[in-house]
Structure formats: structure tokens, C-alpha cells
Amino acid sequence: MAEEIDFEGLVEYLEQSFLDDVRNRAFAISRKEREEAYKNIMSAAKAYAKANSIPAERRVAKIVSNCINIIYHFYRSKKDYAESIIAMDTVDAITEIIDEAKAEIVSTVKENKGSPFSTENLLEEACSGDIEVVSDRISTILRSMSIRHPLYPDYGYTMQDDVRVSKPLTADAIIKYPPRFAFRGAMRAGDKFFNDPNINPLNYAYRHQVELVMEISEAKKLLGTQDDPSQHEAERLIGKELHIAPPEFPPTIPCSLIIDGKTYYEYILVLECKTKPVAEISRKRYRRKFAPSRPLYEVCS
């Protein structure tokens, strides 16, 4: 398989030369020297692990980076050496601390290889046809992840399109914490961009019957009032456009406008809308007359 590597070879490198190489990367005064040492570490690790493909090289790089981080945080937590680390002039003083991390690093690599939940073991079982076993283990992993969701037991995690997303676990989860998105970006209706906060873009789009478009520059997913711990869905929307079609106008009806017997408009089109009961209208009386050709509205004072 593309991701297969020689774990024994990698462990051999970690036990023999890795710590010396890390000392050069972590404590060389010159940044250029540290960068060169880092490249040498990766090249040596890939060679020992026989990483002959891009996926395999990425896998080795991730393992080695994790090992380097273990060492870094290990000695970083030692306050007695904080000034020495920053000055990078007492290499020998922290050598013992790095050596103490050696057993933990090697143990981590070996445990990952032997774990039934490791990537290589899951792939091997899938290829051998143990689909049910793989499915059960993946479900176990997802359940373990879900417990750590900030809104558990209402929400947990699942995988969707190869990324982790939040998933409602209870019947009323969506009611208690409704999922929604918050957007920020440039908004326009037709060719008109809105820069005036006093103008309501939704009203403008409705009055002119034009589509409202938002060019999304920032996006965030919320569950109720809380940020969703998984923002993959929101991140995918950045750079895209959100299109909002306005509601259509209600039907129009032809009318004549007559006030106190005087005709002001012989023929106009009026939007058909709901009117208030006469009892709710103060100081005005509305009377409606019907003509054979069109309705006639007369306003009497």
C-alpha cells in the first residue's frame, strides 16, 4: 500500500541517531543551520523507514514531527532550563532531559504500531475483508470523540466528506442548539453594493425584485449561541457567493382612485394586500364599489 513504511527501520533511527540530530535542530544558533538539520532529520528518517511514496513520506514526516514536539515540550516544561533554552548557549545542560524523553518516543511509536486502532492495522483488516471489525472500531473511535464534544450528550461527532463534523445525538438537540451560520462579506443587489448601514439590503432587493448576493469573506458555524467546535463546513463557504432571491410581489389589481367624488387616477395597478378591519382605522371610512370591468376604490373623508 502507498502508506506502508518500515517501522523497525524508523525505530532504529530514533534509537541511534535521532537525538543527536535533534540537538542540532533545536539548539543551533543559526536559523539556517537549524533548518538544514531539520531537512537532514527528515531525509534520514524517510531513508530508514523506506518511504518510497508521497503518502509514506508524509506519514514519516508526521511521526518524526510528533517526536520532535515531544522533546521540545519536555524540556520546555523544565523551568530551570528556560533561560538556557532561549539563549541556546547551554546545550550540555539539557542533554540529559532529551535523553529522558527517548524511552517515551520509542514507546509511542511501538504502541501506535501495535494498536488495533492504528491506521495500518485498520487498512490491513479492511483489505483482508474484515469490514465489520473495521466498522465497529471506527464507531468506537467516533463514540470516544463524541464524549469530548462541548455539547455532549446532545451533540457528538461523525465523519462527512472525510472531515469531522458535529452531529445531533438527541431528538431535541436541534431545538436546543439550532445549527446556523454567521457570515461577513460584501453584499450587492444587481450592480449595487451596500456600504450604508442605514440601508436594509433585504428591503432594497424586495422593492426592486433583484437577487441579493453576498460574497463571503468570513464564515462561522454556530450551535445555538455557541461556536461549533468543528468549523469545516463554514470554512468551505469562504470565497463563495450566497444568493438570496426576494419574495415575489403579490398579484396586482386594476383600480381607479377617487377622493370625494374626484377621479385622480382613472386606471392604476395596485398590489393586492391584506387590509385592516374598518374598526381599526381612525378618522377614515373606506367604501369599495365594484364595476363590471374592474374594482373601484373610493376614499371618503
PDB file of C-alpha atoms in Angstrom:
ATOM      1  CA  MET A   1       0.000   0.000   0.000  1.00  0.00           C
ATOM      2  CA  ALA A   2       1.096   3.587  -0.639  1.00  0.00           C
ATOM      3  CA  GLU A   3       1.393   4.440   3.073  1.00  0.00           C
ATOM      4  CA  GLU A   4       3.431   1.366   4.096  1.00  0.00           C
ATOM      5  CA  ILE A   5       6.727   2.103   5.860  1.00  0.00           C
ATOM      6  CA  ASP A   6       9.398   0.118   7.667  1.00  0.00           C
ATOM      7  CA  PHE A   7       8.604   0.752  11.338  1.00  0.00           C
ATOM      8  CA  GLU A   8      11.593  -1.275  12.543  1.00  0.00           C
ATOM      9  CA  GLY A   9      13.911   0.858  10.447  1.00  0.00           C
ATOM     10  CA  LEU A  10      12.328   4.053  11.750  1.00  0.00           C
ATOM     11  CA  VAL A  11      12.651   2.902  15.373  1.00  0.00           C
ATOM     12  CA  GLU A  12      16.306   2.035  14.722  1.00  0.00           C
ATOM     13  CA  TYR A  13      16.926   5.609  13.542  1.00  0.00           C
ATOM     14  CA  LEU A  14      15.137   7.049  16.575  1.00  0.00           C
ATOM     15  CA  GLU A  15      17.265   4.959  18.923  1.00  0.00           C
ATOM     16  CA  GLN A  16      20.622   5.596  17.247  1.00  0.00           C
ATOM     17  CA  SER A  17      20.972   8.997  15.561  1.00  0.00           C
ATOM     18  CA  PHE A  18      17.742  10.897  16.061  1.00  0.00           C
ATOM     19  CA  LEU A  19      18.530  12.583  19.377  1.00  0.00           C
ATOM     20  CA  ASP A  20      21.892  13.894  18.175  1.00  0.00           C
ATOM     21  CA  ASP A  21      20.239  15.283  15.053  1.00  0.00           C
ATOM     22  CA  VAL A  22      17.523  16.932  17.156  1.00  0.00           C
ATOM     23  CA  ARG A  23      20.106  18.670  19.302  1.00  0.00           C
ATOM     24  CA  ASN A  24      21.424  20.355  16.181  1.00  0.00           C
ATOM     25  CA  ARG A  25      17.932  21.379  15.079  1.00  0.00           C
ATOM     26  CA  ALA A  26      16.825  22.650  18.494  1.00  0.00           C
ATOM     27  CA  PHE A  27      19.964  24.416  19.667  1.00  0.00           C
ATOM     28  CA  ALA A  28      21.939  25.585  16.660  1.00  0.00           C
ATOM     29  CA  ILE A  29      22.316  29.357  16.975  1.00  0.00           C
ATOM     30  CA  SER A  30      21.960  29.940  13.238  1.00  0.00           C
ATOM     31  CA  ARG A  31      18.431  29.570  11.905  1.00  0.00           C
ATOM     32  CA  LYS A  32      19.847  28.345   8.620  1.00  0.00           C
ATOM     33  CA  GLU A  33      21.729  25.588  10.433  1.00  0.00           C
ATOM     34  CA  ARG A  34      18.564  24.528  12.256  1.00  0.00           C
ATOM     35  CA  GLU A  35      16.592  24.396   9.012  1.00  0.00           C
ATOM     36  CA  GLU A  36      19.327  22.331   7.376  1.00  0.00           C
ATOM     37  CA  ALA A  37      19.399  19.976  10.370  1.00  0.00           C
ATOM     38  CA  TYR A  38      15.617  19.548  10.127  1.00  0.00           C
ATOM     39  CA  LYS A  39      15.903  18.585   6.449  1.00  0.00           C
ATOM     40  CA  ASN A  40      18.616  16.076   7.308  1.00  0.00           C
ATOM     41  CA  ILE A  41      16.429  14.546  10.039  1.00  0.00           C
ATOM     42  CA  MET A  42      13.540  14.079   7.641  1.00  0.00           C
ATOM     43  CA  SER A  43      15.750  12.659   4.896  1.00  0.00           C
ATOM     44  CA  ALA A  44      17.356  10.171   7.277  1.00  0.00           C
ATOM     45  CA  ALA A  45      14.012   9.114   8.759  1.00  0.00           C
ATOM     46  CA  LYS A  46      12.493   8.536   5.309  1.00  0.00           C
ATOM     47  CA  ALA A  47      15.521   6.502   4.278  1.00  0.00           C
ATOM     48  CA  TYR A  48      15.413   4.294   7.393  1.00  0.00           C
ATOM     49  CA  ALA A  49      11.633   3.871   7.028  1.00  0.00           C
ATOM     50  CA  LYS A  50      11.949   3.080   3.305  1.00  0.00           C
ATOM     51  CA  ALA A  51       9.296   5.648   2.440  1.00  0.00           C
ATOM     52  CA  ASN A  52       9.043   5.227  -1.323  1.00  0.00           C
ATOM     53  CA  SER A  53       5.846   7.160  -1.986  1.00  0.00           C
ATOM     54  CA  ILE A  54       4.456  10.586  -1.209  1.00  0.00           C
ATOM     55  CA  PRO A  55       1.848   9.219   1.279  1.00  0.00           C
ATOM     56  CA  ALA A  56       4.571   7.226   3.033  1.00  0.00           C
ATOM     57  CA  GLU A  57       6.863  10.268   3.204  1.00  0.00           C
ATOM     58  CA  ARG A  58       4.053  12.338   4.698  1.00  0.00           C
ATOM     59  CA  ARG A  59       3.413   9.653   7.270  1.00  0.00           C
ATOM     60  CA  VAL A  60       7.079   9.519   8.315  1.00  0.00           C
ATOM     61  CA  ALA A  61       7.236  13.322   8.460  1.00  0.00           C
ATOM     62  CA  LYS A  62       4.214  13.403  10.775  1.00  0.00           C
ATOM     63  CA  ILE A  63       5.658  10.756  13.124  1.00  0.00           C
ATOM     64  CA  VAL A  64       9.057  12.461  13.294  1.00  0.00           C
ATOM     65  CA  SER A  65       7.478  15.888  13.829  1.00  0.00           C
ATOM     66  CA  ASN A  66       5.461  14.473  16.731  1.00  0.00           C
ATOM     67  CA  CYS A  67       8.625  13.027  18.234  1.00  0.00           C
ATOM     68  CA  ILE A  68      10.418  16.369  17.925  1.00  0.00           C
ATOM     69  CA  ASN A  69       7.473  18.094  19.591  1.00  0.00           C
ATOM     70  CA  ILE A  70       7.611  15.617  22.482  1.00  0.00           C
ATOM     71  CA  ILE A  71      11.236  16.564  23.105  1.00  0.00           C
ATOM     72  CA  TYR A  72      10.533  20.269  22.697  1.00  0.00           C
ATOM     73  CA  HIS A  73       7.648  20.336  25.179  1.00  0.00           C
ATOM     74  CA  PHE A  74       9.520  18.038  27.540  1.00  0.00           C
ATOM     75  CA  TYR A  75      12.430  20.391  28.041  1.00  0.00           C
ATOM     76  CA  ARG A  76      10.260  23.490  27.609  1.00  0.00           C
ATOM     77  CA  SER A  77       8.383  22.472  30.762  1.00  0.00           C
ATOM     78  CA  LYS A  78      11.636  22.467  32.749  1.00  0.00           C
ATOM     79  CA  LYS A  79      11.697  25.976  34.219  1.00  0.00           C
ATOM     80  CA  ASP A  80      15.265  25.549  35.441  1.00  0.00           C
ATOM     81  CA  TYR A  81      16.394  25.477  31.819  1.00  0.00           C
ATOM     82  CA  ALA A  82      14.128  28.178  30.388  1.00  0.00           C
ATOM     83  CA  GLU A  83      16.837  30.833  30.080  1.00  0.00           C
ATOM     84  CA  SER A  84      19.326  28.333  28.703  1.00  0.00           C
ATOM     85  CA  ILE A  85      16.878  27.237  26.049  1.00  0.00           C
ATOM     86  CA  ILE A  86      16.165  30.769  24.958  1.00  0.00           C
ATOM     87  CA  ALA A  87      19.842  31.714  24.852  1.00  0.00           C
ATOM     88  CA  MET A  88      20.793  28.406  23.213  1.00  0.00           C
ATOM     89  CA  ASP A  89      24.207  28.506  24.847  1.00  0.00           C
ATOM     90  CA  THR A  90      23.919  25.611  27.329  1.00  0.00           C
ATOM     91  CA  VAL A  91      23.446  22.600  25.100  1.00  0.00           C
ATOM     92  CA  ASP A  92      25.013  20.167  27.536  1.00  0.00           C
ATOM     93  CA  ALA A  93      22.733  21.305  30.380  1.00  0.00           C
ATOM     94  CA  ILE A  94      19.626  19.933  28.705  1.00  0.00           C
ATOM     95  CA  THR A  95      21.107  16.872  27.035  1.00  0.00           C
ATOM     96  CA  GLU A  96      20.049  14.734  29.980  1.00  0.00           C
ATOM     97  CA  ILE A  97      16.455  15.953  29.641  1.00  0.00           C
ATOM     98  CA  ILE A  98      16.377  15.000  25.964  1.00  0.00           C
ATOM     99  CA  ASP A  99      17.750  11.559  26.750  1.00  0.00           C
ATOM    100  CA  GLU A 100      14.967  11.036  29.305  1.00  0.00           C
ATOM    101  CA  ALA A 101      12.422  11.536  26.533  1.00  0.00           C
ATOM    102  CA  LYS A 102      13.986   8.824  24.372  1.00  0.00           C
ATOM    103  CA  ALA A 103      12.114   5.942  26.011  1.00  0.00           C
ATOM    104  CA  GLU A 104       8.796   7.784  25.702  1.00  0.00           C
ATOM    105  CA  ILE A 105       9.334   8.470  21.985  1.00  0.00           C
ATOM    106  CA  VAL A 106      10.253   4.898  21.077  1.00  0.00           C
ATOM    107  CA  SER A 107       7.401   3.558  23.207  1.00  0.00           C
ATOM    108  CA  THR A 108       4.917   5.875  21.468  1.00  0.00           C
ATOM    109  CA  VAL A 109       5.920   4.645  18.011  1.00  0.00           C
ATOM    110  CA  LYS A 110       5.748   0.979  19.036  1.00  0.00           C
ATOM    111  CA  GLU A 111       2.377   1.390  20.763  1.00  0.00           C
ATOM    112  CA  ASN A 112       0.917   3.113  17.718  1.00  0.00           C
ATOM    113  CA  LYS A 113       2.015   0.230  15.527  1.00  0.00           C
ATOM    114  CA  GLY A 114       0.511  -2.397  17.827  1.00  0.00           C
ATOM    115  CA  SER A 115      -2.767  -0.603  18.497  1.00  0.00           C
ATOM    116  CA  PRO A 116      -5.857  -2.191  16.878  1.00  0.00           C
ATOM    117  CA  PHE A 117      -6.999   1.362  16.105  1.00  0.00           C
ATOM    118  CA  SER A 118      -3.824   2.319  14.222  1.00  0.00           C
ATOM    119  CA  THR A 119      -4.196   3.298  10.587  1.00  0.00           C
ATOM    120  CA  GLU A 120      -2.063   0.442   9.273  1.00  0.00           C
ATOM    121  CA  ASN A 121      -3.994  -2.206  11.217  1.00  0.00           C
ATOM    122  CA  LEU A 122      -7.361  -0.831  10.111  1.00  0.00           C
ATOM    123  CA  LEU A 123      -6.179  -0.815   6.486  1.00  0.00           C
ATOM    124  CA  GLU A 124      -4.872  -4.367   6.751  1.00  0.00           C
ATOM    125  CA  GLU A 125      -8.167  -5.612   8.197  1.00  0.00           C
ATOM    126  CA  ALA A 126     -10.163  -3.757   5.539  1.00  0.00           C
ATOM    127  CA  CYS A 127      -8.067  -5.311   2.763  1.00  0.00           C
ATOM    128  CA  SER A 128      -8.454  -8.759   4.304  1.00  0.00           C
ATOM    129  CA  GLY A 129     -12.233  -8.403   4.259  1.00  0.00           C
ATOM    130  CA  ASP A 130     -12.872  -7.767   7.974  1.00  0.00           C
ATOM    131  CA  ILE A 131     -15.222  -4.886   7.178  1.00  0.00           C
ATOM    132  CA  GLU A 132     -17.443  -5.416  10.225  1.00  0.00           C
ATOM    133  CA  VAL A 133     -14.438  -5.302  12.554  1.00  0.00           C
ATOM    134  CA  VAL A 134     -13.185  -2.104  10.948  1.00  0.00           C
ATOM    135  CA  SER A 135     -16.660  -0.567  11.121  1.00  0.00           C
ATOM    136  CA  ASP A 136     -17.003  -1.420  14.819  1.00  0.00           C
ATOM    137  CA  ARG A 137     -13.613   0.100  15.631  1.00  0.00           C
ATOM    138  CA  ILE A 138     -14.369   3.262  13.699  1.00  0.00           C
ATOM    139  CA  SER A 139     -17.683   3.538  15.570  1.00  0.00           C
ATOM    140  CA  THR A 140     -15.793   3.147  18.850  1.00  0.00           C
ATOM    141  CA  ILE A 141     -13.420   5.936  17.848  1.00  0.00           C
ATOM    142  CA  LEU A 142     -16.317   8.238  16.940  1.00  0.00           C
ATOM    143  CA  ARG A 143     -18.069   7.499  20.247  1.00  0.00           C
ATOM    144  CA  SER A 144     -14.893   8.337  22.132  1.00  0.00           C
ATOM    145  CA  MET A 145     -14.625  11.587  20.180  1.00  0.00           C
ATOM    146  CA  SER A 146     -18.296  12.439  20.775  1.00  0.00           C
ATOM    147  CA  ILE A 147     -17.891  12.311  24.554  1.00  0.00           C
ATOM    148  CA  ARG A 148     -15.459  15.214  24.237  1.00  0.00           C
ATOM    149  CA  HIS A 149     -17.922  17.371  22.289  1.00  0.00           C
ATOM    150  CA  PRO A 150     -18.728  20.512  24.368  1.00  0.00           C
ATOM    151  CA  LEU A 151     -22.488  19.940  23.834  1.00  0.00           C
ATOM    152  CA  TYR A 152     -22.480  16.194  24.570  1.00  0.00           C
ATOM    153  CA  PRO A 153     -24.852  14.313  25.054  1.00  0.00           C
ATOM    154  CA  ASP A 154     -26.963  16.460  22.702  1.00  0.00           C
ATOM    155  CA  TYR A 155     -24.233  16.604  20.063  1.00  0.00           C
ATOM    156  CA  GLY A 156     -21.354  14.362  19.080  1.00  0.00           C
ATOM    157  CA  TYR A 157     -19.092  13.853  16.077  1.00  0.00           C
ATOM    158  CA  THR A 158     -19.321  11.993  12.803  1.00  0.00           C
ATOM    159  CA  MET A 159     -17.315  11.920   9.576  1.00  0.00           C
ATOM    160  CA  GLN A 160     -18.647  13.651   6.490  1.00  0.00           C
ATOM    161  CA  ASP A 161     -16.668  14.061   3.262  1.00  0.00           C
ATOM    162  CA  ASP A 162     -13.510  12.934   5.106  1.00  0.00           C
ATOM    163  CA  VAL A 163     -13.784  15.651   7.780  1.00  0.00           C
ATOM    164  CA  ARG A 164     -15.134  15.675  11.323  1.00  0.00           C
ATOM    165  CA  VAL A 165     -18.468  17.464  11.786  1.00  0.00           C
ATOM    166  CA  SER A 166     -20.933  17.870  14.642  1.00  0.00           C
ATOM    167  CA  LYS A 167     -23.941  15.551  14.683  1.00  0.00           C
ATOM    168  CA  PRO A 168     -27.145  15.791  16.776  1.00  0.00           C
ATOM    169  CA  LEU A 169     -27.490  12.770  19.069  1.00  0.00           C
ATOM    170  CA  THR A 170     -30.835  13.517  20.722  1.00  0.00           C
ATOM    171  CA  ALA A 171     -34.295  14.243  19.336  1.00  0.00           C
ATOM    172  CA  ASP A 172     -34.363  17.815  20.647  1.00  0.00           C
ATOM    173  CA  ALA A 173     -30.705  18.701  20.025  1.00  0.00           C
ATOM    174  CA  ILE A 174     -31.550  20.868  17.012  1.00  0.00           C
ATOM    175  CA  ILE A 175     -34.271  22.632  19.013  1.00  0.00           C
ATOM    176  CA  LYS A 176     -31.976  23.342  21.966  1.00  0.00           C
ATOM    177  CA  TYR A 177     -28.951  24.230  19.846  1.00  0.00           C
ATOM    178  CA  PRO A 178     -30.151  25.029  16.306  1.00  0.00           C
ATOM    179  CA  PRO A 179     -27.296  24.954  13.769  1.00  0.00           C
ATOM    180  CA  ARG A 180     -26.812  28.186  11.839  1.00  0.00           C
ATOM    181  CA  PHE A 181     -24.120  30.158  10.053  1.00  0.00           C
ATOM    182  CA  ALA A 182     -22.838  33.690  10.599  1.00  0.00           C
ATOM    183  CA  PHE A 183     -21.404  35.361   7.510  1.00  0.00           C
ATOM    184  CA  ARG A 184     -19.417  38.501   6.792  1.00  0.00           C
ATOM    185  CA  GLY A 185     -18.707  39.849   3.340  1.00  0.00           C
ATOM    186  CA  ALA A 186     -19.616  42.287   0.580  1.00  0.00           C
ATOM    187  CA  MET A 187     -23.312  42.395  -0.274  1.00  0.00           C
ATOM    188  CA  ARG A 188     -24.855  43.583  -3.511  1.00  0.00           C
ATOM    189  CA  ALA A 189     -28.182  43.610  -5.300  1.00  0.00           C
ATOM    190  CA  GLY A 190     -27.603  43.620  -9.027  1.00  0.00           C
ATOM    191  CA  ASP A 191     -24.696  46.053  -9.531  1.00  0.00           C
ATOM    192  CA  LYS A 192     -25.355  47.986  -6.317  1.00  0.00           C
ATOM    193  CA  PHE A 193     -23.058  47.333  -3.348  1.00  0.00           C
ATOM    194  CA  PHE A 194     -24.268  48.242   0.143  1.00  0.00           C
ATOM    195  CA  ASN A 195     -21.897  50.341   2.247  1.00  0.00           C
ATOM    196  CA  ASP A 196     -24.519  52.350   4.138  1.00  0.00           C
ATOM    197  CA  PRO A 197     -25.580  50.568   7.369  1.00  0.00           C
ATOM    198  CA  ASN A 198     -28.862  52.522   7.309  1.00  0.00           C
ATOM    199  CA  ILE A 199     -29.999  50.754   4.140  1.00  0.00           C
ATOM    200  CA  ASN A 200     -31.652  47.382   4.565  1.00  0.00           C
ATOM    201  CA  PRO A 201     -30.405  45.194   1.671  1.00  0.00           C
ATOM    202  CA  LEU A 202     -33.342  42.806   2.040  1.00  0.00           C
ATOM    203  CA  ASN A 203     -35.867  45.620   1.644  1.00  0.00           C
ATOM    204  CA  TYR A 204     -33.975  47.033  -1.330  1.00  0.00           C
ATOM    205  CA  ALA A 205     -33.842  43.655  -3.051  1.00  0.00           C
ATOM    206  CA  TYR A 206     -37.565  43.153  -2.461  1.00  0.00           C
ATOM    207  CA  ARG A 207     -38.608  46.587  -3.724  1.00  0.00           C
ATOM    208  CA  HIS A 208     -36.510  46.221  -6.870  1.00  0.00           C
ATOM    209  CA  GLN A 209     -37.151  42.485  -7.261  1.00  0.00           C
ATOM    210  CA  VAL A 210     -33.446  41.716  -7.744  1.00  0.00           C
ATOM    211  CA  GLU A 211     -31.389  38.853  -6.329  1.00  0.00           C
ATOM    212  CA  LEU A 212     -29.286  39.612  -3.267  1.00  0.00           C
ATOM    213  CA  VAL A 213     -25.707  38.287  -3.442  1.00  0.00           C
ATOM    214  CA  MET A 214     -23.171  38.083  -0.611  1.00  0.00           C
ATOM    215  CA  GLU A 215     -19.501  37.430  -1.386  1.00  0.00           C
ATOM    216  CA  ILE A 216     -18.465  35.538   1.757  1.00  0.00           C
ATOM    217  CA  SER A 217     -15.134  36.597   3.287  1.00  0.00           C
ATOM    218  CA  GLU A 218     -15.716  35.173   6.777  1.00  0.00           C
ATOM    219  CA  ALA A 219     -17.951  32.338   7.927  1.00  0.00           C
ATOM    220  CA  LYS A 220     -18.645  30.694  11.253  1.00  0.00           C
ATOM    221  CA  LYS A 221     -20.965  27.867  12.216  1.00  0.00           C
ATOM    222  CA  LEU A 222     -22.904  28.111  15.452  1.00  0.00           C
ATOM    223  CA  LEU A 223     -24.875  25.610  17.501  1.00  0.00           C
ATOM    224  CA  GLY A 224     -27.349  27.816  19.291  1.00  0.00           C
ATOM    225  CA  THR A 225     -25.212  30.650  20.647  1.00  0.00           C
ATOM    226  CA  GLN A 226     -22.020  28.581  20.878  1.00  0.00           C
ATOM    227  CA  ASP A 227     -19.347  28.148  18.242  1.00  0.00           C
ATOM    228  CA  ASP A 228     -19.387  24.729  16.615  1.00  0.00           C
ATOM    229  CA  PRO A 229     -16.099  23.018  17.603  1.00  0.00           C
ATOM    230  CA  SER A 230     -15.832  21.789  14.011  1.00  0.00           C
ATOM    231  CA  GLN A 231     -15.715  24.659  11.506  1.00  0.00           C
ATOM    232  CA  HIS A 232     -15.003  22.618   8.365  1.00  0.00           C
ATOM    233  CA  GLU A 233     -18.449  23.317   6.895  1.00  0.00           C
ATOM    234  CA  ALA A 234     -18.057  27.068   7.435  1.00  0.00           C
ATOM    235  CA  GLU A 235     -14.512  27.149   6.070  1.00  0.00           C
ATOM    236  CA  ARG A 236     -15.692  25.587   2.819  1.00  0.00           C
ATOM    237  CA  LEU A 237     -18.069  28.526   2.260  1.00  0.00           C
ATOM    238  CA  ILE A 238     -15.357  31.203   2.426  1.00  0.00           C
ATOM    239  CA  GLY A 239     -14.766  32.711  -1.016  1.00  0.00           C
ATOM    240  CA  LYS A 240     -18.127  31.552  -2.343  1.00  0.00           C
ATOM    241  CA  GLU A 241     -21.310  33.517  -3.038  1.00  0.00           C
ATOM    242  CA  LEU A 242     -24.595  33.318  -1.162  1.00  0.00           C
ATOM    243  CA  HIS A 243     -27.632  34.030  -3.373  1.00  0.00           C
ATOM    244  CA  ILE A 244     -30.947  35.140  -1.864  1.00  0.00           C
ATOM    245  CA  ALA A 245     -33.993  35.541  -4.090  1.00  0.00           C
ATOM    246  CA  PRO A 246     -36.543  38.091  -2.812  1.00  0.00           C
ATOM    247  CA  PRO A 247     -40.194  37.108  -2.319  1.00  0.00           C
ATOM    248  CA  GLU A 248     -42.309  37.850  -5.357  1.00  0.00           C
ATOM    249  CA  PHE A 249     -44.738  40.758  -5.321  1.00  0.00           C
ATOM    250  CA  PRO A 250     -48.365  39.818  -4.676  1.00  0.00           C
ATOM    251  CA  PRO A 251     -50.746  39.936  -7.664  1.00  0.00           C
ATOM    252  CA  THR A 252     -51.824  43.354  -8.930  1.00  0.00           C
ATOM    253  CA  ILE A 253     -55.397  44.512  -9.472  1.00  0.00           C
ATOM    254  CA  PRO A 254     -56.549  47.383 -11.741  1.00  0.00           C
ATOM    255  CA  CYS A 255     -58.161  50.298  -9.892  1.00  0.00           C
ATOM    256  CA  SER A 256     -59.397  53.868 -10.188  1.00  0.00           C
ATOM    257  CA  LEU A 257     -58.529  56.339  -7.404  1.00  0.00           C
ATOM    258  CA  ILE A 258     -61.461  58.632  -6.472  1.00  0.00           C
ATOM    259  CA  ILE A 259     -61.433  61.001  -3.475  1.00  0.00           C
ATOM    260  CA  ASP A 260     -64.583  62.969  -2.594  1.00  0.00           C
ATOM    261  CA  GLY A 261     -66.030  62.197  -5.970  1.00  0.00           C
ATOM    262  CA  LYS A 262     -62.998  63.471  -7.866  1.00  0.00           C
ATOM    263  CA  THR A 263     -61.090  60.985 -10.022  1.00  0.00           C
ATOM    264  CA  TYR A 264     -57.334  61.328  -9.541  1.00  0.00           C
ATOM    265  CA  TYR A 265     -56.289  58.194 -11.394  1.00  0.00           C
ATOM    266  CA  GLU A 266     -58.551  56.609 -13.958  1.00  0.00           C
ATOM    267  CA  TYR A 267     -56.506  53.429 -14.153  1.00  0.00           C
ATOM    268  CA  ILE A 268     -53.680  52.204 -11.922  1.00  0.00           C
ATOM    269  CA  LEU A 269     -52.342  48.821 -10.832  1.00  0.00           C
ATOM    270  CA  VAL A 270     -52.339  48.231  -7.089  1.00  0.00           C
ATOM    271  CA  LEU A 271     -50.679  45.377  -5.217  1.00  0.00           C
ATOM    272  CA  GLU A 272     -53.262  43.137  -3.674  1.00  0.00           C
ATOM    273  CA  CYS A 273     -52.665  43.073   0.083  1.00  0.00           C
ATOM    274  CA  LYS A 274     -54.416  42.479   3.353  1.00  0.00           C
ATOM    275  CA  THR A 275     -56.228  45.477   4.863  1.00  0.00           C
ATOM    276  CA  LYS A 276     -57.151  46.215   8.444  1.00  0.00           C
ATOM    277  CA  PRO A 277     -60.765  45.955   9.600  1.00  0.00           C
ATOM    278  CA  VAL A 278     -62.689  49.221   9.421  1.00  0.00           C
ATOM    279  CA  ALA A 279     -62.850  49.332  13.229  1.00  0.00           C
ATOM    280  CA  GLU A 280     -59.050  49.673  13.397  1.00  0.00           C
ATOM    281  CA  ILE A 281     -58.903  52.673  11.054  1.00  0.00           C
ATOM    282  CA  SER A 282     -59.356  56.004  12.818  1.00  0.00           C
ATOM    283  CA  ARG A 283     -60.971  59.068  11.193  1.00  0.00           C
ATOM    284  CA  LYS A 284     -61.324  57.391   7.816  1.00  0.00           C
ATOM    285  CA  ARG A 285     -64.020  55.399   6.139  1.00  0.00           C
ATOM    286  CA  TYR A 286     -63.334  53.043   3.255  1.00  0.00           C
ATOM    287  CA  ARG A 287     -66.029  52.069   0.812  1.00  0.00           C
ATOM    288  CA  ARG A 288     -65.486  49.612  -2.004  1.00  0.00           C
ATOM    289  CA  LYS A 289     -67.599  49.586  -5.149  1.00  0.00           C
ATOM    290  CA  PHE A 290     -67.423  47.045  -7.907  1.00  0.00           C
ATOM    291  CA  ALA A 291     -67.655  47.863 -11.586  1.00  0.00           C
ATOM    292  CA  PRO A 292     -68.114  45.256 -14.297  1.00  0.00           C
ATOM    293  CA  SER A 293     -64.631  45.853 -15.725  1.00  0.00           C
ATOM    294  CA  ARG A 294     -62.520  46.492 -12.609  1.00  0.00           C
ATOM    295  CA  PRO A 295     -62.844  47.200  -8.882  1.00  0.00           C
ATOM    296  CA  LEU A 296     -63.262  50.827  -7.869  1.00  0.00           C
ATOM    297  CA  TYR A 297     -61.850  52.202  -4.601  1.00  0.00           C
ATOM    298  CA  GLU A 298     -63.234  55.439  -3.134  1.00  0.00           C
ATOM    299  CA  VAL A 299     -61.801  57.156  -0.054  1.00  0.00           C
ATOM    300  CA  CYS A 300     -64.269  59.397   1.782  1.00  0.00           C
ATOM    301  CA  SER A 301     -63.167  61.912   4.411  1.00  0.00           C
TER     302      SER A 301
END
